[in-house]
Short mmCIF file of C-alpha atoms in Angstrom, two decimals:
data_model
loop_
_atom_site.label_atom_id
_atom_site.label_comp_id
_atom_site.label_asym_id
_atom_site.label_seq_id
_atom_site.Cartn_x
_atom_site.Cartn_y
_atom_site.Cartn_z
CA MET A 1 82.83 -256.91 -111.26
CA ILE A 2 85.18 -253.93 -111.55
CA GLU A 3 82.33 -251.53 -110.91
CA ASP A 4 81.29 -253.33 -107.81
CA LEU A 5 84.83 -252.95 -106.50
CA LYS A 6 84.88 -249.29 -107.18
CA ARG A 7 81.56 -248.90 -105.38
CA GLN A 8 82.95 -250.71 -102.37
CA ALA A 9 85.93 -248.30 -102.22
CA ALA A 10 83.51 -245.32 -102.54
CA ALA A 11 81.32 -246.77 -99.74
CA MET A 12 84.37 -246.89 -97.45
CA ALA A 13 85.21 -243.27 -98.19
CA LEU A 14 81.64 -242.30 -97.29
CA THR A 15 82.22 -243.65 -93.75
CA GLN A 16 84.71 -240.83 -93.21
CA VAL A 17 82.15 -238.12 -94.14
CA ARG A 18 80.43 -236.35 -91.18
CA SER A 19 77.33 -234.16 -91.26
CA GLY A 20 78.11 -230.55 -91.91
CA MET A 21 81.34 -231.28 -93.85
CA ARG A 22 82.52 -229.15 -96.76
CA LEU A 23 83.51 -231.72 -99.44
CA GLY A 24 85.44 -231.77 -102.67
CA LEU A 25 83.79 -234.10 -105.20
CA GLY A 26 86.17 -235.85 -107.61
CA THR A 27 85.85 -236.75 -111.26
CA GLY A 28 85.96 -240.12 -112.95
CA SER A 29 84.42 -243.50 -112.95
CA THR A 30 85.16 -244.32 -109.27
CA ALA A 31 84.27 -240.81 -108.04
CA ARG A 32 80.93 -241.19 -109.72
CA HIS A 33 80.10 -243.98 -107.29
CA PHE A 34 80.93 -241.77 -104.39
CA VAL A 35 78.73 -238.92 -105.65
CA ASP A 36 75.86 -241.42 -106.10
CA LEU A 37 76.21 -242.72 -102.61
CA LEU A 38 76.46 -239.27 -101.17
CA GLY A 39 73.40 -238.23 -103.10
CA ALA A 40 71.42 -241.02 -101.45
CA GLN A 41 72.58 -239.82 -98.10
CA VAL A 42 71.61 -236.24 -98.85
CA ALA A 43 68.18 -237.47 -99.94
CA ALA A 44 67.85 -238.97 -96.51
CA GLY A 45 68.59 -235.77 -94.85
CA PHE A 46 72.46 -235.66 -94.65
CA ASP A 47 73.90 -232.18 -94.37
CA CYS A 48 76.91 -231.19 -96.48
CA ILE A 49 78.03 -228.65 -99.06
CA CYS A 50 80.33 -229.67 -101.94
CA VAL A 51 82.67 -228.25 -104.60
CA PRO A 52 82.86 -230.28 -107.78
CA THR A 53 86.09 -230.74 -109.66
CA SER A 54 84.49 -230.79 -113.14
CA GLU A 55 81.41 -229.72 -115.04
CA ALA A 56 80.45 -233.45 -115.37
CA THR A 57 80.61 -233.98 -111.62
CA ALA A 58 78.65 -230.71 -111.04
CA ARG A 59 75.94 -231.97 -113.34
CA GLN A 60 75.78 -235.36 -111.56
CA ALA A 61 75.64 -233.80 -108.11
CA ALA A 62 73.02 -231.20 -109.17
CA SER A 63 70.86 -234.02 -110.52
CA LEU A 64 71.04 -235.62 -106.96
CA ASN A 65 70.20 -232.37 -105.22
CA ILE A 66 73.58 -232.27 -103.53
CA PRO A 67 74.24 -228.71 -102.35
CA LEU A 68 77.00 -227.03 -104.36
CA SER A 69 79.30 -224.17 -103.82
CA ASP A 70 82.75 -222.92 -105.01
CA LEU A 71 86.11 -221.92 -103.64
CA ASP A 72 85.28 -218.23 -103.97
CA THR A 73 82.59 -218.73 -101.32
CA LEU A 74 84.27 -221.48 -99.16
CA ASP A 75 87.83 -220.72 -98.04
CA ARG A 76 88.65 -224.27 -97.11
CA LEU A 77 87.21 -227.80 -97.51
CA ASP A 78 87.27 -230.50 -94.85
CA LEU A 79 87.82 -233.40 -97.27
CA THR A 80 88.19 -234.20 -100.95
CA VAL A 81 87.30 -237.71 -102.19
CA ASP A 82 88.65 -238.48 -105.72
CA GLY A 83 89.88 -241.36 -107.83
CA ALA A 84 93.36 -241.85 -109.32
CA ASP A 85 94.94 -243.34 -112.48
CA GLU A 86 97.98 -244.55 -110.53
CA ILE A 87 98.95 -244.91 -106.82
CA ASP A 88 102.50 -245.68 -105.72
CA PRO A 89 103.50 -247.08 -102.27
CA GLN A 90 103.91 -243.51 -100.81
CA LEU A 91 100.36 -242.56 -102.11
CA ASN A 92 101.82 -240.34 -104.74
CA LEU A 93 99.41 -240.23 -107.73
CA ILE A 94 98.96 -239.74 -111.34
CA LYS A 95 95.59 -238.20 -112.12
CA GLY A 96 94.02 -236.50 -115.12
CA GLY A 97 93.04 -239.37 -117.41
CA GLY A 98 89.53 -237.85 -117.49
CA GLY A 99 90.96 -234.34 -118.20
CA ALA A 100 90.03 -232.66 -114.91
CA LEU A 101 93.46 -232.50 -113.32
CA LEU A 102 93.70 -228.72 -112.84
CA ARG A 103 90.40 -228.38 -110.95
CA GLU A 104 91.10 -231.58 -109.12
CA LYS A 105 94.39 -230.27 -107.91
CA ILE A 106 92.96 -226.90 -106.91
CA VAL A 107 90.16 -228.55 -104.88
CA ALA A 108 92.52 -231.07 -103.27
CA SER A 109 94.99 -228.27 -102.35
CA ALA A 110 92.22 -226.35 -100.72
CA SER A 111 91.22 -229.42 -98.54
CA ASP A 112 92.36 -230.45 -95.16
CA ALA A 113 92.61 -234.05 -96.27
CA MET A 114 92.37 -236.03 -99.56
CA ILE A 115 90.95 -239.57 -99.76
CA VAL A 116 91.56 -241.53 -102.90
CA ILE A 117 89.23 -244.42 -103.98
CA ALA A 118 90.28 -246.88 -106.51
CA ASP A 119 90.47 -250.55 -107.53
CA SER A 120 93.71 -252.51 -107.25
CA SER A 121 94.63 -252.17 -110.94
CA LYS A 122 95.73 -248.60 -110.03
CA LEU A 123 98.50 -249.73 -107.66
CA VAL A 124 102.05 -249.42 -109.02
CA GLU A 125 105.52 -249.75 -107.59
CA THR A 126 106.72 -246.65 -109.59
CA LEU A 127 104.61 -243.96 -111.29
CA GLY A 128 104.64 -243.73 -115.00
CA ARG A 129 102.91 -246.79 -116.50
CA PHE A 130 99.90 -244.49 -117.06
CA ALA A 131 100.43 -241.54 -119.34
CA LEU A 132 101.17 -238.30 -117.36
CA PRO A 133 98.77 -235.58 -118.40
CA VAL A 134 100.27 -232.11 -118.84
CA GLU A 135 97.69 -229.34 -119.21
CA VAL A 136 98.89 -226.47 -121.48
CA ASN A 137 97.71 -223.14 -122.81
CA ARG A 138 96.40 -223.07 -126.39
CA PHE A 139 98.63 -220.05 -127.10
CA GLY A 140 102.09 -220.97 -128.19
CA LEU A 141 101.27 -224.66 -128.27
CA GLY A 142 104.20 -225.49 -130.58
CA ALA A 143 106.79 -223.84 -128.34
CA THR A 144 105.30 -225.29 -125.21
CA ARG A 145 105.20 -228.71 -126.77
CA ARG A 146 108.88 -228.53 -127.71
CA ALA A 147 109.79 -227.35 -124.16
CA VAL A 148 107.75 -230.12 -122.52
CA ALA A 149 109.34 -232.60 -124.83
CA ALA A 150 112.82 -231.42 -123.70
CA VAL A 151 111.85 -231.85 -120.11
CA CYS A 152 110.46 -235.32 -120.76
CA ALA A 153 113.67 -236.34 -122.62
CA ALA A 154 115.79 -235.11 -119.71
CA HIS A 155 113.78 -237.36 -117.44
CA GLN A 156 114.19 -240.41 -119.66
CA CYS A 157 110.64 -240.55 -121.02
CA ALA A 158 110.35 -243.90 -122.73
CA GLY A 159 107.52 -243.12 -125.09
CA GLU A 160 106.05 -240.25 -127.08
CA LEU A 161 104.44 -236.96 -126.16
CA ARG A 162 100.99 -236.81 -127.62
CA LEU A 163 98.35 -234.18 -127.99
CA ARG A 164 95.19 -235.61 -126.48
CA LEU A 165 92.27 -235.83 -128.97
CA ALA A 166 88.50 -235.89 -128.33
CA PRO A 167 86.46 -238.82 -129.80
CA SER A 168 85.60 -236.41 -132.65
CA GLY A 169 89.28 -236.17 -133.68
CA GLU A 170 89.49 -232.56 -132.60
CA SER A 171 91.86 -231.48 -129.84
CA TYR A 172 90.52 -232.38 -126.33
CA VAL A 173 89.68 -229.16 -124.50
CA THR A 174 89.43 -229.12 -120.65
CA ASP A 175 86.77 -227.33 -118.67
CA GLY A 176 89.20 -224.51 -118.30
CA GLY A 177 89.67 -224.14 -122.06
CA HIS A 178 93.17 -225.65 -122.17
CA LEU A 179 94.77 -228.53 -124.10
CA ILE A 180 96.46 -231.70 -122.67
CA LEU A 181 99.73 -233.28 -123.73
CA ASP A 182 100.04 -236.97 -122.64
CA ALA A 183 103.59 -238.03 -121.81
CA PHE A 184 104.23 -241.81 -122.00
CA PHE A 185 107.11 -242.15 -119.57
CA GLY A 186 106.91 -245.89 -118.62
CA ARG A 187 108.77 -245.08 -115.41
CA ILE A 188 109.12 -241.78 -113.52
CA SER A 189 112.15 -242.06 -111.29
CA ARG A 190 112.26 -238.51 -109.91
CA PRO A 191 108.71 -237.31 -109.68
CA GLU A 192 109.46 -234.22 -107.55
CA ALA A 193 112.16 -232.98 -109.97
CA LEU A 194 109.91 -233.76 -112.93
CA SER A 195 107.09 -231.72 -111.31
CA THR A 196 109.35 -228.72 -110.84
CA ASP A 197 110.78 -228.84 -114.33
CA LEU A 198 107.31 -229.06 -115.95
CA LEU A 199 105.93 -226.23 -114.05
CA ASP A 200 108.92 -224.06 -115.10
CA VAL A 201 107.71 -224.29 -118.66
CA ALA A 202 105.89 -220.98 -119.33
CA GLY A 203 102.90 -222.56 -121.31
CA VAL A 204 102.29 -225.36 -118.69
CA VAL A 205 99.20 -224.79 -116.61
CA GLN A 206 99.49 -227.83 -114.42
CA HIS A 207 100.30 -231.54 -114.55
CA GLY A 208 98.86 -234.77 -113.22
CA LEU A 209 101.47 -235.55 -110.58
CA PHE A 210 99.76 -235.34 -107.28
CA LEU A 211 102.68 -235.66 -104.76
CA LYS A 212 102.28 -235.80 -100.94
CA MET A 213 98.67 -234.81 -101.23
CA CYS A 214 96.86 -238.00 -100.44
CA LYS A 215 96.69 -239.25 -96.87
CA THR A 216 94.50 -242.23 -97.22
CA ALA A 217 93.45 -244.56 -100.08
CA TYR A 218 90.71 -247.16 -100.02
CA VAL A 219 91.60 -249.75 -102.64
CA ALA A 220 89.03 -252.37 -103.58
CA THR A 221 90.44 -255.83 -104.26
CA PRO A 222 88.69 -259.14 -104.88
CA ASP A 223 89.44 -260.02 -101.24
CA GLY A 224 87.90 -256.77 -99.93
CA VAL A 225 88.80 -253.11 -99.54
CA ARG A 226 92.40 -252.29 -98.39
CA THR A 227 93.17 -249.13 -96.38
CA LEU A 228 96.44 -247.55 -97.30
CA SER A 229 98.01 -244.69 -95.40
CA SER A 230 100.85 -242.36 -96.39
CA ASP A 231 102.08 -242.67 -92.88
CA ASN A 232 102.97 -246.27 -93.43
#
């Protein structure tokens, strides 16, 4: 059932894609549905060129013969379609549960618009129920972790700061070769200030707060797909 809902949201996003567009392809379980649907369109002759936000998405897109490029070749993208771990009423997001937050944010920032596709379980009144990923450099991890912990404490983080592990038990490593600290806030009352304070930590590469980046979200519910706009 949940996968059907995700596919419905992905299908709605596909209606906003026009032939000839330069697209950012997101990462995660809902974004995979969009890539599958786009691949079927490409097989039928649809014209587009895409920048993937992860190695996993790149492999999926290549298997479907979706034309791929990068942001060294393309200066701007028309649209990025991606999922989210949380969506608040202003369409601020937490992303990065799948570990692709850095590339996702780079691609979204290089796009004229960002559409988020999700199921209704991702809707929250206030960000923070889902752990906030903080991507950090391997070098100086101990010092960076202490500095991030201090920032989290100053912002009333209710839970722990945990180094993300892979299923093997080893540290999870991102496509960019970095590590991830997951901060379990419970509630993030000042996301803009938290964003600034985290980025001021020297070892922080990026974080999973996507603020004022999403313009439209297609959210699949048991009663159909809701269209949410940041202008509302």
